Amino acid sequence: MRIFISTGEVSGDLQGALLIKTLQNQAQTLGLKLEIVALGGEKMAAAGATILGDTSGIGSMGIIEALPYFIPTIQVQKRAIAYLQKNPPDIIVLIDYMTPNIGIGSYMNEHFPDVPVVYYIAPQEWVWSMSLERTKKIVSFTDKLLAIFPEEARYYQEKGAKVNWVGHPLVDKMANAPSRETAREMLGIKEEEIAIALLPASRSQELKYLLPVIFQGAQNIQSKLPTARFFIPLSLEKFRDKIAKAIQNYGLKATILSGKQQEIFAAVDFAITKSGTANLELALANVPQVVVYSLSPFTAWVARNILKGSIPFASPVNLVLMREIVPEFLQEKATAENITQAAMEFLLNSEKREKTLLDYQEMRQCLGDLGVCDRAAKEILEMR
């Protein structure tokens, strides 16, 4: 049985890898021989997929920001379609990665309508859609949509998709995290040290727009709290040199670690992070956090004045309950001063911290029970 999986960026690579492991386990139980070909990254390759194109570093948010990735995205999409034309699989699984996956889904619907298309983790049209056209397109070629958020399930169901809510796969991933004590021992964190995670970038543009403000905030905190120590889970190896240089420039007591994100999240007391999937991982690890995000001024101006776009929140933690659980500083508000003030409140005010942890518990109930990946894999294999 051949399954083709298409996803992009660092988070998609993670979700794809979690799914592939579970698909293989279930296939083995059913006596199925499984072949998985994919657009993805290193994690999916390590999980057993044959990678047709590495898309983990092809991704951006915004108009100007997307320009450098236009040609690579088109190239990888063409490569995928050329492969599918000659080797139609038994099932297609699409994970987020909206523009390329809409192209792949539309192609399969037109040329191979008998091949089932499953959309697992659909684009967040339910949050920021400015037009129903893309939603209609997604629904038109999707035979089954596996939603990870209740609001996502409701939105797509109302628009005519066949939807099953399976829950969020990070629930499974974080269940295997080490204890705080074990993690701190593994990372060599002393009892008196305040450990803070810094997550400045999983996309190249974020090194430009987010890293300076996050590192300036960290420098401010370090000057106020001499026992602070920073840990940076490396999202892509190609970012290492720039981050290391920035650590030196800002004089931070910071350590870069690759492949240790789960241990870092289990060990730290606080996090300063860009908006993204990691926000949910931190919440599931009970780590208070401040979220920042910023795009180019041109992109922000177009979004506000021409597209008239507005989003309720940027962080998935806040989107789950549609209210502010963690502070967000977006665009002009993404300043080192705002980060520093919010961070010091969390680090010095136990009531603020406890309130956040209670909100995390409430949010956690909306992410589903353990066994998310098992449920998703079962739904996919049932399509054969």
Coordinates of C-alpha atoms in Angstrom, one line a residue:
M1 CA 0.0 0.0 0.0
R2 CA 1.5 3.4 -1.1
I3 CA 0.6 6.6 0.8
F4 CA 1.8 10.0 -0.4
I5 CA 2.1 12.6 2.3
S6 CA 2.6 16.3 1.6
T7 CA 3.6 18.9 4.1
G8 CA 6.0 21.8 4.7
E9 CA 8.0 23.8 7.3
V10 CA 9.4 22.6 10.6
S11 CA 6.0 22.0 12.3
G12 CA 4.6 20.0 9.3
D13 CA 7.7 17.8 9.4
L14 CA 7.1 17.1 13.1
Q15 CA 3.4 16.3 12.6
G16 CA 4.2 14.1 9.6
A17 CA 6.8 12.1 11.5
L18 CA 4.4 11.4 14.4
L19 CA 1.7 10.3 11.9
I20 CA 4.2 8.1 9.9
K21 CA 5.3 6.2 13.0
T22 CA 1.7 5.4 13.9
L23 CA 0.7 4.5 10.4
Q24 CA 3.5 1.9 10.2
N25 CA 2.6 0.4 13.6
Q26 CA -1.0 0.0 12.6
A27 CA -0.1 -1.3 9.1
Q28 CA 2.1 -3.9 10.7
T29 CA -0.7 -5.0 13.0
L30 CA -3.0 -5.3 10.0
G31 CA -0.4 -7.2 8.0
L32 CA -0.1 -4.4 5.4
K33 CA 3.2 -3.6 3.7
L34 CA 3.4 0.2 3.7
E35 CA 5.4 2.5 1.4
I36 CA 5.3 6.2 2.3
V37 CA 6.6 8.8 -0.2
A38 CA 6.5 12.4 1.0
L39 CA 7.3 16.1 0.8
G40 CA 8.7 16.8 4.2
G41 CA 11.9 16.9 6.1
E42 CA 14.5 15.1 8.3
K43 CA 12.0 14.0 10.9
M44 CA 9.7 12.3 8.4
A45 CA 12.7 10.7 6.7
A46 CA 13.9 9.3 10.1
A47 CA 10.4 8.0 10.7
G48 CA 10.6 5.9 7.5
A49 CA 9.4 8.1 4.6
T50 CA 11.1 8.4 1.2
I51 CA 11.5 12.2 0.8
L52 CA 10.7 13.4 -2.7
G53 CA 11.5 17.0 -1.7
D54 CA 12.7 18.6 1.5
T55 CA 10.1 21.3 2.4
S56 CA 11.0 21.8 6.0
G57 CA 12.9 25.1 5.2
I58 CA 10.5 26.3 2.5
G59 CA 8.0 28.5 4.3
S60 CA 7.1 32.1 5.1
M61 CA 4.4 34.4 6.4
G62 CA 3.6 37.5 4.4
I63 CA 3.8 39.0 0.9
I64 CA 7.4 40.3 0.7
E65 CA 8.6 37.5 2.9
A66 CA 7.2 34.8 0.5
L67 CA 8.9 36.1 -2.6
P68 CA 12.2 34.1 -2.1
Y69 CA 10.3 30.9 -1.7
F70 CA 8.0 31.3 -4.7
I71 CA 10.2 29.4 -7.2
P72 CA 11.3 26.7 -4.7
T73 CA 7.6 26.1 -3.8
I74 CA 6.5 25.9 -7.4
Q75 CA 9.4 23.5 -8.2
V76 CA 8.7 21.1 -5.4
Q77 CA 4.9 21.2 -6.3
K78 CA 5.7 20.3 -9.9
R79 CA 8.1 17.5 -8.8
A80 CA 5.3 16.1 -6.6
I81 CA 2.7 16.2 -9.4
A82 CA 5.1 14.6 -11.9
Y83 CA 5.7 11.8 -9.5
L84 CA 2.0 11.3 -8.8
Q85 CA 1.2 11.3 -12.5
K86 CA 3.5 8.3 -13.0
N87 CA 3.0 6.7 -9.5
P88 CA -0.6 7.3 -8.3
P89 CA -0.7 6.2 -4.7
D90 CA -3.5 4.4 -2.8
I91 CA -4.1 7.4 -0.5
I92 CA -3.0 11.1 -0.4
V93 CA -2.5 12.8 3.0
L94 CA -2.1 16.5 3.1
I95 CA -0.9 18.3 6.2
D96 CA -1.4 22.1 6.3
Y97 CA 1.1 23.7 3.8
M98 CA -1.8 25.4 2.1
T99 CA -0.7 26.7 -1.4
P100 CA 1.2 23.6 -2.5
N101 CA -1.3 21.2 -1.1
I102 CA -4.3 23.0 -2.7
G103 CA -2.4 22.5 -6.0
I104 CA -1.7 18.8 -5.3
G105 CA -5.3 18.2 -4.1
S106 CA -6.8 19.9 -7.1
Y107 CA -4.6 17.9 -9.5
M108 CA -5.6 14.6 -7.9
N109 CA -9.3 15.5 -7.9
E110 CA -9.1 16.2 -11.6
H111 CA -6.8 13.4 -12.8
F112 CA -7.2 10.7 -10.2
P113 CA -10.6 11.2 -8.6
D114 CA -10.6 7.6 -7.3
V115 CA -7.6 8.2 -5.1
P116 CA -8.9 9.3 -1.7
V117 CA -7.5 12.6 -0.4
V118 CA -7.3 13.1 3.4
Y119 CA -6.6 16.6 4.8
Y120 CA -5.0 16.2 8.3
I121 CA -4.5 19.6 10.0
A122 CA -6.3 21.7 7.5
P123 CA -5.2 25.4 6.7
Q124 CA -6.5 27.8 9.4
E125 CA -9.2 29.3 7.2
W126 CA -11.4 29.3 10.3
V127 CA -9.1 31.9 11.9
W128 CA -8.1 34.3 9.1
S129 CA -10.0 33.5 5.9
M130 CA -10.7 36.7 3.9
S131 CA -12.5 34.8 1.2
L132 CA -14.4 31.5 1.0
E133 CA -12.8 30.6 -2.3
R134 CA -9.9 28.7 -0.8
T135 CA -12.2 27.0 1.7
K136 CA -14.5 25.8 -1.1
K137 CA -11.4 24.5 -3.0
I138 CA -10.2 22.5 0.0
V139 CA -13.6 21.0 0.6
S140 CA -14.0 20.2 -3.1
F141 CA -11.1 17.8 -3.3
T142 CA -11.0 16.5 0.3
D143 CA -12.7 13.1 0.9
K144 CA -12.1 13.2 4.6
L145 CA -10.9 16.1 6.8
L146 CA -9.3 15.2 10.1
A147 CA -9.5 18.2 12.4
I148 CA -7.2 18.9 15.4
F149 CA -9.2 21.8 16.9
P150 CA -13.0 21.7 17.7
E151 CA -13.5 25.1 16.0
E152 CA -11.6 23.9 12.9
A153 CA -14.0 20.9 12.8
R154 CA -17.1 23.0 13.1
Y155 CA -16.0 25.5 10.4
Y156 CA -15.2 22.9 7.8
Q157 CA -18.2 20.8 8.6
E158 CA -20.5 23.9 8.1
K159 CA -18.8 24.4 4.7
G160 CA -19.7 20.9 3.6
A161 CA -16.6 18.8 4.3
K162 CA -16.8 15.3 5.8
V163 CA -15.0 16.0 9.1
N164 CA -13.8 13.9 12.0
W165 CA -12.2 15.6 15.0
V166 CA -9.3 13.5 16.2
G167 CA -7.6 15.9 18.6
H168 CA -4.2 17.5 18.6
P169 CA -1.2 15.2 18.0
L170 CA 1.0 17.2 20.4
V171 CA -1.1 15.6 23.2
D172 CA 0.5 12.3 22.3
K173 CA 4.0 13.8 21.9
M174 CA 4.1 15.6 25.2
A175 CA 2.8 12.6 27.1
N176 CA 6.3 11.1 26.7
A177 CA 8.1 14.1 28.0
P178 CA 10.6 13.6 30.9
S179 CA 9.9 15.0 34.4
R180 CA 11.1 18.5 35.3
E181 CA 13.7 17.0 37.6
T182 CA 15.0 14.6 35.0
A183 CA 15.1 17.2 32.3
R184 CA 17.0 19.8 34.4
E185 CA 19.5 17.1 35.4
M186 CA 20.0 16.1 31.8
L187 CA 20.6 19.8 30.8
G188 CA 22.8 20.6 33.8
I189 CA 20.5 23.2 35.2
K190 CA 21.2 24.1 38.9
E191 CA 18.4 24.4 41.4
E192 CA 18.9 28.1 41.9
E193 CA 19.0 28.9 38.1
I194 CA 16.0 30.4 36.3
A195 CA 15.8 28.5 33.0
I196 CA 14.2 30.3 30.1
A197 CA 13.6 29.0 26.6
L198 CA 14.1 31.3 23.6
L199 CA 12.3 30.3 20.4
P200 CA 13.2 33.0 17.8
A201 CA 12.8 31.3 14.5
S202 CA 11.6 28.3 12.4
R203 CA 11.5 30.4 9.2
S204 CA 14.4 32.5 7.8
Q205 CA 12.4 35.7 7.9
E206 CA 12.0 35.3 11.7
L207 CA 15.8 35.7 12.2
K208 CA 15.4 39.2 10.8
Y209 CA 12.1 40.3 12.4
L210 CA 12.0 38.4 15.7
L211 CA 15.4 37.3 16.8
P212 CA 16.7 40.8 17.7
V213 CA 13.7 41.8 19.8
I214 CA 13.6 38.4 21.6
F215 CA 17.3 38.5 22.3
Q216 CA 17.1 42.2 23.5
G217 CA 14.3 41.2 25.8
A218 CA 16.5 38.3 27.1
Q219 CA 19.4 40.6 27.7
N220 CA 17.2 42.9 29.8
I221 CA 16.0 40.0 31.8
Q222 CA 19.6 38.7 32.3
S223 CA 20.6 42.2 33.7
K224 CA 17.7 42.1 36.2
L225 CA 18.0 38.4 37.1
P226 CA 21.7 37.2 37.2
T227 CA 20.6 33.6 37.8
A228 CA 18.8 33.5 34.4
R229 CA 20.1 31.0 31.9
F230 CA 18.7 30.6 28.4
F231 CA 18.2 27.6 26.2
I232 CA 17.5 27.7 22.5
P233 CA 16.1 24.6 20.8
L234 CA 17.4 24.7 17.2
S235 CA 14.7 24.3 14.6
L236 CA 16.9 24.1 11.6
E237 CA 20.7 23.5 11.5
K238 CA 21.2 26.2 8.9
F239 CA 20.2 28.8 11.6
R240 CA 22.9 27.8 14.0
D241 CA 25.7 30.2 13.0
K242 CA 23.4 33.3 13.0
I243 CA 21.9 32.4 16.4
A244 CA 25.4 31.7 17.9
K245 CA 26.6 35.0 16.6
A246 CA 23.6 36.8 18.0
I247 CA 24.2 35.1 21.4
Q248 CA 27.7 36.6 21.4
N249 CA 26.6 40.0 20.3
Y250 CA 23.9 40.3 23.1
G251 CA 26.2 38.7 25.7
L252 CA 23.6 36.1 26.7
K253 CA 24.3 33.1 28.9
A254 CA 22.6 30.9 26.3
T255 CA 23.0 27.3 25.0
I256 CA 21.9 26.1 21.6
L257 CA 20.6 22.5 21.5
S258 CA 19.6 20.4 18.6
G259 CA 17.0 17.6 19.0
K260 CA 16.4 18.5 22.6
Q261 CA 13.2 20.6 22.4
Q262 CA 11.1 18.3 24.5
E263 CA 13.8 18.2 27.3
I264 CA 14.1 21.9 27.2
F265 CA 10.3 22.4 27.5
A266 CA 10.2 20.0 30.4
A267 CA 13.0 21.8 32.2
V268 CA 12.4 25.6 31.8
D269 CA 10.5 28.0 34.0
F270 CA 9.5 30.4 31.3
A271 CA 9.7 30.9 27.5
I272 CA 9.9 33.8 25.0
T273 CA 8.7 32.5 21.7
K274 CA 7.5 33.3 18.3
S275 CA 3.9 32.4 17.4
G276 CA 3.5 28.8 16.3
T277 CA 3.0 25.1 17.1
A278 CA 5.6 25.3 19.9
N279 CA 3.2 27.5 21.9
L280 CA 1.0 24.5 22.4
E281 CA 3.9 22.3 23.3
L282 CA 4.9 24.8 26.0
A283 CA 1.4 25.0 27.3
L284 CA 1.1 21.2 27.5
A285 CA 4.4 21.3 29.4
N286 CA 3.0 23.9 31.8
V287 CA 5.5 26.6 30.8
P288 CA 4.3 30.2 31.0
Q289 CA 5.2 32.1 27.9
V290 CA 5.2 35.4 26.0
V291 CA 4.4 35.2 22.3
V292 CA 5.7 37.7 19.7
Y293 CA 5.3 38.0 16.0
S294 CA 6.2 40.6 13.4
L295 CA 6.1 40.9 9.6
S296 CA 7.6 43.4 7.2
P297 CA 5.9 46.9 7.5
F298 CA 4.7 46.6 3.9
T299 CA 3.0 43.2 4.5
A300 CA 1.4 44.6 7.7
W301 CA 0.2 47.7 5.9
V302 CA -1.4 45.7 3.0
A303 CA -3.1 43.3 5.4
R304 CA -4.6 46.1 7.4
N305 CA -5.5 48.6 4.7
I306 CA -6.1 46.7 1.5
L307 CA -7.1 43.1 2.5
K308 CA -8.8 44.5 5.7
G309 CA -7.6 41.4 7.5
S310 CA -7.8 40.9 11.2
I311 CA -7.2 37.9 13.3
P312 CA -8.5 37.3 16.8
F313 CA -5.2 35.9 18.0
A314 CA -1.9 34.6 16.6
S315 CA -0.9 32.0 19.1
P316 CA -2.7 28.6 18.9
V317 CA -2.9 28.6 22.7
N318 CA -5.2 31.6 22.6
L319 CA -7.1 30.4 19.5
V320 CA -8.3 27.2 21.2
L321 CA -10.5 29.1 23.7
M322 CA -10.6 32.4 21.6
R323 CA -9.3 34.4 24.6
E324 CA -6.0 35.6 25.8
I325 CA -4.3 32.9 27.9
V326 CA -0.7 34.0 27.1
P327 CA 0.3 37.6 26.2
E328 CA 0.8 38.3 22.5
F329 CA 2.9 41.2 21.2
L330 CA 2.3 41.6 17.5
Q331 CA 3.9 44.0 14.9
E332 CA 4.5 47.4 16.6
K333 CA 3.9 45.9 20.0
A334 CA 6.7 43.4 19.6
T335 CA 9.2 45.3 21.5
A336 CA 12.0 44.3 24.0
E337 CA 10.3 46.5 26.6
N338 CA 7.0 44.7 26.4
I339 CA 8.7 41.3 26.4
T340 CA 10.7 42.3 29.5
Q341 CA 7.8 43.7 31.4
A342 CA 5.6 40.6 30.7
A343 CA 8.4 38.2 31.5
M344 CA 9.2 39.8 34.8
E345 CA 5.6 39.6 35.8
F346 CA 5.5 35.9 35.2
L347 CA 8.9 35.3 36.9
L348 CA 8.2 37.4 40.0
N349 CA 4.4 37.1 40.4
S350 CA 3.3 33.6 41.5
E351 CA -0.4 34.5 41.1
K352 CA 0.1 35.4 37.5
R353 CA 1.9 32.2 36.9
E354 CA -0.8 30.1 38.6
K355 CA -3.6 31.8 36.6
T356 CA -1.8 30.8 33.4
L357 CA -1.4 27.2 34.5
L358 CA -5.2 27.0 35.3
D359 CA -6.0 28.4 31.9
Y360 CA -3.7 25.8 30.3
Q361 CA -5.7 23.1 32.0
E362 CA -8.9 24.4 30.5
M363 CA -7.3 24.7 27.1
R364 CA -5.9 21.1 27.4
Q365 CA -9.5 19.7 27.6
C366 CA -10.2 21.1 24.1
L367 CA -7.2 19.2 22.5
G368 CA -8.6 15.7 22.8
D369 CA -7.6 12.5 24.7
L370 CA -4.4 10.6 24.3
G371 CA -4.3 8.4 21.1
V372 CA -4.7 11.3 18.6
C373 CA -2.2 9.8 16.1
D374 CA -3.8 6.4 16.5
R375 CA -7.2 7.8 15.7
A376 CA -5.8 9.7 12.7
A377 CA -3.9 6.7 11.3
K378 CA -7.0 4.5 11.7
E379 CA -9.1 7.0 9.8
I380 CA -6.5 7.1 7.0
L381 CA -6.0 3.4 6.7
E382 CA -9.8 2.9 6.6
M383 CA -9.9 4.8 3.3
R384 CA -8.0 2.1 1.4

